[in-house]
């Protein structure tokens, strides 16, 4: 009898070839198909335009935000802007770009000292823990683990993060504009009506 | 890993005139693979956009030091005898381009391309030669429809990429980080219809 892996392989569905495609004539859906195609294109065109317009507003408001920050030496809370009939709100949050590697953290800290913090947590290596489960109950006390396992039992997990308060003290780190774009805080545009 | 700036959103050729307003430039979209070249003193370390090291396999003679982005023409045809066509940079001569506008970044690249130009190959409308096999994309300032109509006739060109002149480079740590200031218009082919 073949093993379970072989049986599972035998049961796996095969991929349908292109020749299995069915082509149906559906004259009753002609209008809907045309409408679907037209609307799909219109939606994608509009989504792209929206992204560009959103980018325009964020870009312009970010410039103004940095200008106000430089002038007042303090972070503007939020900016309501627009005209008599249409207004939006611009918010810069304390959520920043992710910093994944030591290299990224070092690069930012070299430019703007201490802007990236490091948090190291330690966890037990689950493979080692499982492998020596019988010993673990008393091994730590009696130190019966092999030296190699002892050394790799604890795994360090390092996380980097931009200082949560960074946005409140950009000028402390350097040129406000340079720091702003380097830490790239999440910005929001809110529709606040008229 | 570096997620290089590239267009994620698209629109139709019918929408081109909407962006032909002096705030965008157009460049040909070359049919190759995205290459991120870490170049120092003429020695290039090359990555594709998925972070795979392609040094040695992709032979690039980039004369500009920095982290240079461009298209590696590995799909069968070169363009204007170039196998690498530069269109952006994350770092130029050790200076980070984060927070800098596209106008600034491309202006720096153009200046250095002119300075280091060693090759007098006749230039094409969409790519200028710099060195033996490296070129720099030509920025078209207006007449996007005419450019697109010319591009669709060239098999190795896929369409156009529109870039906002004021688009600032944000930290390249996600695939969408820099998608807010650029869009693409592809010509239809057997596999692609907008």
Short mmCIF file of C-alpha atoms in Angstrom, two decimals:
data_model
loop_
_atom_site.label_atom_id
_atom_site.label_comp_id
_atom_site.label_asym_id
_atom_site.label_seq_id
_atom_site.Cartn_x
_atom_site.Cartn_y
_atom_site.Cartn_z
CA UNK A 1 0.00 0.00 0.00
CA UNK A 2 1.36 3.41 -0.92
CA UNK A 3 1.93 5.94 1.84
CA UNK A 4 -0.40 8.82 2.75
CA UNK A 5 1.62 11.35 0.78
CA UNK A 6 1.26 9.33 -2.39
CA UNK A 7 -2.47 8.88 -1.77
CA UNK A 8 -2.92 12.60 -1.23
CA UNK A 9 -1.07 13.31 -4.46
CA UNK A 10 -3.31 10.90 -6.37
CA UNK A 11 -6.42 12.70 -5.07
CA UNK A 12 -5.17 16.19 -5.92
CA UNK A 13 -7.30 17.82 -8.64
CA UNK A 14 -5.59 18.32 -11.95
CA UNK A 15 -5.38 21.77 -13.50
CA UNK A 16 -7.87 22.28 -16.29
CA UNK A 17 -6.28 23.00 -19.61
CA UNK A 18 -7.34 25.97 -21.70
CA UNK A 19 -9.09 23.58 -24.08
CA UNK A 20 -11.62 22.91 -21.32
CA UNK A 21 -12.81 26.53 -21.46
CA UNK A 22 -16.43 26.74 -22.44
CA UNK A 23 -17.53 29.49 -24.78
CA UNK A 24 -21.23 30.32 -24.53
CA UNK A 25 -23.17 32.60 -26.75
CA UNK A 26 -25.24 34.89 -24.48
CA UNK A 27 -27.11 37.43 -26.60
CA UNK A 28 -29.40 38.19 -23.65
CA UNK A 29 -26.34 39.63 -21.78
CA UNK A 30 -24.96 41.76 -24.62
CA UNK A 31 -26.02 45.09 -23.10
CA UNK A 32 -24.85 44.13 -19.62
CA UNK A 33 -21.45 42.97 -20.89
CA UNK A 34 -20.94 46.24 -22.76
CA UNK A 35 -22.05 48.22 -19.71
CA UNK A 36 -19.78 46.18 -17.42
CA UNK A 37 -16.74 46.81 -19.63
CA UNK A 38 -17.52 50.51 -19.98
CA UNK A 39 -18.08 51.01 -16.25
CA UNK A 40 -14.99 48.99 -15.26
CA UNK A 41 -12.84 51.25 -17.42
CA UNK A 42 -14.55 54.39 -16.12
CA UNK A 43 -14.03 53.25 -12.50
CA UNK A 44 -10.35 52.52 -13.06
CA UNK A 45 -9.82 55.84 -14.82
CA UNK A 46 -11.57 57.62 -11.96
CA UNK A 47 -9.61 55.71 -9.30
CA UNK A 48 -6.33 56.67 -10.96
CA UNK A 49 -7.40 60.30 -11.23
CA UNK A 50 -8.52 60.25 -7.58
CA UNK A 51 -5.13 58.90 -6.52
CA UNK A 52 -3.36 61.69 -8.42
CA UNK A 53 -5.70 64.39 -7.04
CA UNK A 54 -5.27 62.97 -3.52
CA UNK A 55 -1.51 63.11 -4.10
CA UNK A 56 -1.77 66.75 -5.25
CA UNK A 57 -3.64 67.79 -2.11
CA UNK A 58 -1.42 65.82 0.28
CA UNK A 59 1.70 67.21 -1.41
CA UNK A 60 0.47 70.82 -1.18
CA UNK A 61 -0.78 70.46 2.40
CA UNK A 62 2.41 68.71 3.51
CA UNK A 63 4.40 71.70 2.23
CA UNK A 64 2.12 74.06 4.17
CA UNK A 65 2.30 71.86 7.28
CA UNK A 66 6.11 71.90 7.21
CA UNK A 67 6.12 75.65 6.62
CA UNK A 68 3.84 76.21 9.64
CA UNK A 69 5.91 73.82 11.75
CA UNK A 70 9.09 75.73 10.84
CA UNK A 71 7.50 79.10 11.60
CA UNK A 72 5.87 78.15 14.91
CA UNK A 73 8.47 75.56 16.00
CA UNK A 74 5.59 73.37 17.02
CA UNK A 75 3.43 70.74 15.36
CA UNK A 76 0.12 71.97 13.92
CA UNK A 77 -2.66 69.76 15.32
CA UNK A 78 -4.78 69.57 12.19
CA UNK A 79 -5.46 71.92 9.32
CA UNK A 80 -8.93 72.63 7.97
CA UNK A 81 -8.70 74.08 4.51
CA UNK A 82 -10.73 74.85 1.42
CA UNK A 83 -13.16 77.56 0.45
CA UNK A 84 -16.70 78.67 1.34
CA UNK A 85 -18.34 75.64 -0.23
CA UNK A 86 -15.85 72.75 0.10
CA UNK A 87 -13.55 71.96 3.00
CA UNK A 88 -11.18 69.18 3.95
CA UNK A 89 -9.15 68.40 7.03
CA UNK A 90 -5.46 67.46 6.91
CA UNK A 91 -4.07 65.38 9.74
CA UNK A 92 -0.55 64.11 10.33
CA UNK A 93 -0.54 61.11 12.65
CA UNK A 94 2.14 59.69 14.94
CA UNK A 95 2.32 56.52 12.87
CA UNK A 96 5.48 56.39 10.81
CA UNK A 97 7.17 54.31 8.16
CA UNK A 98 8.31 50.88 9.25
CA UNK A 99 11.98 50.27 10.00
CA UNK A 100 12.77 46.62 9.36
CA UNK A 101 16.52 46.22 9.39
CA UNK A 102 19.53 47.34 11.40
CA UNK A 103 20.83 49.05 8.25
CA UNK A 104 17.68 51.16 7.92
CA UNK A 105 17.76 52.02 11.64
CA UNK A 106 21.45 52.96 11.48
CA UNK A 107 20.95 55.08 8.38
CA UNK A 108 18.16 57.08 10.03
CA UNK A 109 19.99 57.39 13.33
CA UNK A 110 23.11 58.61 11.54
CA UNK A 111 21.06 61.38 9.92
CA UNK A 112 18.82 62.15 12.90
CA UNK A 113 20.44 60.87 16.13
CA UNK A 114 18.25 58.61 18.31
CA UNK A 115 15.15 58.92 16.13
CA UNK A 116 14.87 55.12 15.90
CA UNK A 117 14.54 53.10 19.06
CA UNK A 118 15.31 49.40 19.48
CA UNK A 119 13.29 46.89 21.43
CA UNK A 120 14.73 43.43 21.97
CA UNK A 121 12.58 40.62 23.32
CA UNK A 122 13.72 37.07 24.07
CA UNK A 123 11.74 33.94 23.37
CA UNK A 124 12.53 30.26 23.73
CA UNK A 125 13.41 28.51 20.51
CA UNK A 126 10.37 26.19 20.09
CA UNK A 127 12.34 23.44 18.30
CA UNK A 128 14.87 23.20 21.10
CA UNK A 129 12.13 23.43 23.69
CA UNK A 130 10.24 20.54 22.09
CA UNK A 131 13.33 18.46 21.45
CA UNK A 132 14.33 18.54 25.09
CA UNK A 133 10.88 18.68 26.64
CA UNK A 134 11.62 15.84 29.09
CA UNK A 135 14.70 17.59 30.31
CA UNK A 136 13.26 21.10 30.37
CA UNK A 137 11.29 20.53 33.58
CA UNK A 138 14.48 20.19 35.58
CA UNK A 139 17.24 20.90 33.10
CA UNK A 140 17.50 24.59 33.70
CA UNK A 141 18.14 24.02 37.38
CA UNK A 142 20.45 21.06 36.85
CA UNK A 143 22.09 22.44 33.70
CA UNK A 144 21.93 19.12 31.86
CA UNK A 145 21.29 20.63 28.41
CA UNK A 146 24.02 20.21 25.83
CA UNK A 147 26.14 23.33 25.56
CA UNK A 148 25.11 23.86 21.92
CA UNK A 149 21.41 23.73 22.80
CA UNK A 150 21.89 26.03 25.78
CA UNK A 151 23.47 28.60 23.49
CA UNK A 152 20.65 28.52 20.99
CA UNK A 153 17.77 28.01 23.39
CA UNK A 154 16.99 31.69 23.66
CA UNK A 155 16.24 33.61 20.49
CA UNK A 156 16.50 37.38 20.37
CA UNK A 157 13.77 39.22 18.55
CA UNK A 158 14.72 42.78 17.61
CA UNK A 159 12.17 45.39 16.63
CA UNK A 160 12.89 48.92 15.51
CA UNK A 161 10.50 51.83 15.69
CA UNK A 162 10.58 55.55 15.13
CA UNK A 163 10.29 57.49 18.41
CA UNK A 164 6.53 57.89 18.99
CA UNK A 165 7.01 61.51 19.97
CA UNK A 166 9.18 62.31 16.94
CA UNK A 167 6.49 64.42 15.28
CA UNK A 168 6.40 66.73 18.30
CA UNK A 169 10.08 67.57 18.09
CA UNK A 170 11.18 67.37 14.45
CA UNK A 171 13.48 70.38 14.85
CA UNK A 172 15.41 68.53 17.53
CA UNK A 173 16.49 65.95 14.97
CA UNK A 174 17.49 68.32 12.20
CA UNK A 175 15.95 70.05 9.20
CA UNK A 176 12.19 69.70 9.69
CA UNK A 177 11.50 68.95 6.04
CA UNK A 178 14.24 66.30 5.78
CA UNK A 179 13.13 64.58 8.99
CA UNK A 180 9.47 64.70 7.95
CA UNK A 181 9.97 62.91 4.63
CA UNK A 182 12.47 60.46 6.11
CA UNK A 183 10.10 59.21 8.81
CA UNK A 184 7.10 59.58 6.51
CA UNK A 185 4.23 59.88 9.01
CA UNK A 186 0.84 58.63 7.88
CA UNK A 187 -1.29 61.55 6.73
CA UNK A 188 -5.06 61.63 6.42
CA UNK A 189 -7.47 63.73 4.44
CA UNK A 190 -10.96 63.95 5.91
CA UNK A 191 -14.00 65.30 4.19
CA UNK A 192 -15.58 67.68 6.64
CA UNK A 193 -18.33 68.94 4.36
CA UNK A 194 -19.14 72.61 3.99
CA UNK B 1 14.69 45.17 0.79
CA UNK B 2 14.20 48.23 -1.40
CA UNK B 3 10.83 48.62 -3.11
CA UNK B 4 11.81 50.90 -6.00
CA UNK B 5 9.49 53.69 -7.15
CA UNK B 6 7.25 52.43 -9.93
CA UNK B 7 3.76 53.17 -11.24
CA UNK B 8 1.01 50.96 -9.82
CA UNK B 9 -2.08 52.68 -11.18
CA UNK B 10 -3.03 52.91 -14.83
CA UNK B 11 -5.32 54.82 -17.08
CA UNK B 12 -6.44 54.69 -20.71
CA UNK B 13 -4.83 56.49 -23.68
CA UNK B 14 -8.03 58.54 -23.94
CA UNK B 15 -7.19 60.14 -20.57
CA UNK B 16 -3.65 61.21 -21.55
CA UNK B 17 -4.60 64.78 -22.38
CA UNK B 18 -5.93 65.23 -18.83
CA UNK B 19 -2.38 64.87 -17.52
CA UNK B 20 -0.73 66.87 -20.31
CA UNK B 21 -0.88 70.03 -18.19
CA UNK B 22 2.72 70.98 -17.43
CA UNK B 23 2.64 69.21 -14.06
CA UNK B 24 3.62 65.78 -15.40
CA UNK B 25 6.37 64.54 -17.66
CA UNK B 26 6.02 61.44 -19.85
CA UNK B 27 8.66 58.78 -20.44
CA UNK B 28 8.51 55.71 -22.63
CA UNK B 29 7.77 52.48 -20.77
CA UNK B 30 10.50 50.07 -21.83
CA UNK B 31 9.85 46.36 -22.06
CA UNK B 32 12.53 44.93 -19.80
CA UNK B 33 12.94 44.20 -16.09
CA UNK B 34 13.22 46.74 -13.30
CA UNK B 35 16.81 46.96 -12.06
CA UNK B 36 18.12 48.66 -8.91
CA UNK B 37 21.82 49.25 -9.35
CA UNK B 38 24.06 50.04 -6.39
CA UNK B 39 26.96 51.61 -8.20
CA UNK B 40 30.25 52.68 -6.65
CA UNK B 41 33.32 53.63 -8.66
CA UNK B 42 32.01 51.79 -11.69
CA UNK B 43 31.33 48.55 -9.80
CA UNK B 44 27.66 47.65 -9.96
CA UNK B 45 25.69 45.41 -7.62
CA UNK B 46 22.40 44.71 -9.33
CA UNK B 47 19.03 43.65 -7.88
CA UNK B 48 15.68 43.05 -9.51
CA UNK B 49 12.60 44.62 -7.95
CA UNK B 50 11.95 41.47 -5.92
CA UNK B 51 15.30 41.89 -4.17
CA UNK B 52 17.09 39.04 -5.99
CA UNK B 53 20.77 39.69 -6.61
CA UNK B 54 21.38 39.74 -10.36
CA UNK B 55 25.02 40.86 -10.27
CA UNK B 56 26.99 39.05 -12.93
CA UNK B 57 23.89 37.88 -14.72
CA UNK B 58 22.73 41.40 -15.65
CA UNK B 59 25.78 43.20 -16.98
CA UNK B 60 25.38 46.93 -16.40
CA UNK B 61 28.01 49.65 -16.94
CA UNK B 62 26.33 52.47 -15.00
CA UNK B 63 28.69 55.48 -14.84
CA UNK B 64 26.75 57.28 -12.07
CA UNK B 65 27.46 56.39 -8.43
CA UNK B 66 24.46 55.83 -6.19
CA UNK B 67 21.35 53.66 -6.04
CA UNK B 68 20.13 54.03 -9.57
CA UNK B 69 16.79 52.74 -10.90
CA UNK B 70 16.15 51.79 -14.49
CA UNK B 71 15.08 49.17 -16.95
CA UNK B 72 17.35 46.25 -17.79
CA UNK B 73 16.54 45.20 -21.33
CA UNK B 74 16.58 41.43 -20.98
CA UNK B 75 13.56 40.52 -23.05
CA UNK B 76 15.31 39.97 -26.34
CA UNK B 77 15.80 43.49 -27.70
CA UNK B 78 17.90 46.46 -26.66
CA UNK B 79 16.65 49.99 -27.16
CA UNK B 80 18.94 52.43 -28.95
CA UNK B 81 21.68 49.86 -28.26
CA UNK B 82 21.23 50.33 -24.49
CA UNK B 83 20.75 47.42 -22.12
CA UNK B 84 20.12 49.69 -19.11
CA UNK B 85 17.95 52.80 -19.22
CA UNK B 86 17.99 55.04 -16.14
CA UNK B 87 14.82 56.80 -15.00
CA UNK B 88 15.13 57.47 -11.26
CA UNK B 89 17.47 57.31 -8.26
CA UNK B 90 17.13 56.61 -4.55
CA UNK B 91 20.64 57.86 -3.77
CA UNK B 92 23.00 59.90 -5.91
CA UNK B 93 26.71 60.09 -5.02
CA UNK B 94 25.93 59.17 -1.40
CA UNK B 95 23.13 61.73 -1.01
CA UNK B 96 19.72 60.28 -0.18
CA UNK B 97 16.97 61.36 -2.55
CA UNK B 98 14.20 60.69 0.01
CA UNK B 99 12.00 63.79 0.20
CA UNK B 100 13.39 65.19 -3.06
CA UNK B 101 11.09 65.94 -5.99
CA UNK B 102 11.26 64.02 -9.27
CA UNK B 103 12.41 67.22 -10.97
CA UNK B 104 15.35 67.41 -8.56
CA UNK B 105 16.25 63.71 -8.83
CA UNK B 106 16.03 63.51 -12.59
CA UNK B 107 17.77 66.89 -12.94
CA UNK B 108 20.73 65.51 -10.97
CA UNK B 109 20.78 62.36 -13.09
CA UNK B 110 20.66 64.38 -16.31
CA UNK B 111 23.49 66.61 -15.12
CA UNK B 112 25.68 63.62 -14.25
CA UNK B 113 24.73 61.81 -17.44
CA UNK B 114 25.96 64.80 -19.42
CA UNK B 115 29.13 64.99 -17.31
CA UNK B 116 30.02 61.32 -17.66
CA UNK B 117 28.81 60.88 -21.20
CA UNK B 118 31.34 58.80 -23.07
CA UNK B 119 29.31 57.49 -25.94
CA UNK B 120 28.38 59.42 -29.02
CA UNK B 121 25.73 57.03 -30.29
CA UNK B 122 23.00 58.86 -32.22
CA UNK B 123 20.20 59.48 -29.74
CA UNK B 124 16.64 58.34 -30.11
CA UNK B 125 13.54 60.24 -29.13
CA UNK B 126 12.98 58.25 -25.93
CA UNK B 127 16.47 57.39 -24.62
CA UNK B 128 19.83 59.17 -24.70
CA UNK B 129 23.08 57.26 -24.63
CA UNK B 130 25.51 57.87 -21.74
CA UNK B 131 28.08 55.10 -21.85
CA UNK B 132 28.61 51.95 -23.85
CA UNK B 133 25.34 50.20 -22.98
CA UNK B 134 23.64 52.64 -20.60
CA UNK B 135 21.15 55.34 -21.45
CA UNK B 136 18.83 57.74 -19.70
CA UNK B 137 15.11 58.07 -20.42
CA UNK B 138 14.02 61.21 -22.22
CA UNK B 139 11.40 63.27 -20.40
CA UNK B 140 8.65 64.54 -22.66
CA UNK B 141 7.16 67.76 -21.34
CA UNK B 142 4.08 68.03 -23.57
CA UNK B 143 2.36 66.39 -26.50
CA UNK B 144 1.64 63.16 -24.64
CA UNK B 145 -0.87 61.89 -27.21
CA UNK B 146 1.62 62.30 -30.05
CA UNK B 147 4.33 60.57 -28.00
CA UNK B 148 2.00 57.69 -27.17
CA UNK B 149 1.01 57.29 -30.81
CA UNK B 150 4.67 57.07 -31.75
CA UNK B 151 5.45 54.65 -28.92
CA UNK B 152 2.72 52.18 -29.88
CA UNK B 153 4.51 51.62 -33.17
CA UNK B 154 7.75 50.51 -31.47
CA UNK B 155 7.55 46.86 -30.36
CA UNK B 156 10.08 47.18 -27.49
CA UNK B 157 8.11 50.05 -25.92
CA UNK B 158 5.07 49.16 -23.81
CA UNK B 159 3.41 52.53 -23.39
CA UNK B 160 4.13 55.64 -21.34
CA UNK B 161 4.76 56.40 -17.68
CA UNK B 162 3.61 59.79 -16.42
CA UNK B 163 5.44 61.28 -13.46
CA UNK B 164 4.47 64.30 -11.42
CA UNK B 165 7.34 66.79 -11.55
CA UNK B 166 6.76 67.68 -7.88
CA UNK B 167 6.43 64.04 -6.77
CA UNK B 168 8.64 63.54 -3.72
CA UNK B 169 10.41 60.23 -3.19
CA UNK B 170 9.13 58.58 -0.02
CA UNK B 171 11.02 55.82 1.87
CA UNK B 172 11.07 52.78 -0.44
CA UNK B 173 9.83 50.27 2.10
CA UNK B 174 6.56 49.23 0.48
CA UNK B 175 5.45 48.58 -3.06
CA UNK B 176 2.90 51.39 -2.96
CA UNK B 177 4.98 54.02 -1.12
CA UNK B 178 5.76 55.89 -4.33
CA UNK B 179 2.69 55.13 -6.41
CA UNK B 180 0.94 58.44 -5.65
CA UNK B 181 2.86 60.55 -8.11
CA UNK B 182 3.09 58.33 -11.18
CA UNK B 183 0.82 56.34 -13.47
CA UNK B 184 1.13 54.26 -16.58
CA UNK B 185 -0.67 54.04 -19.89
CA UNK B 186 -0.01 50.74 -21.59
CA UNK B 187 -0.66 49.88 -25.18
CA UNK B 188 -3.00 46.91 -25.58
CA UNK B 189 -1.49 43.58 -26.52
CA UNK B 190 -2.60 39.95 -26.76
CA UNK B 191 -2.59 39.57 -22.96
CA UNK B 192 -3.49 43.05 -21.87
CA UNK B 193 -6.49 45.19 -22.53
CA UNK B 194 -7.23 48.00 -20.10
#
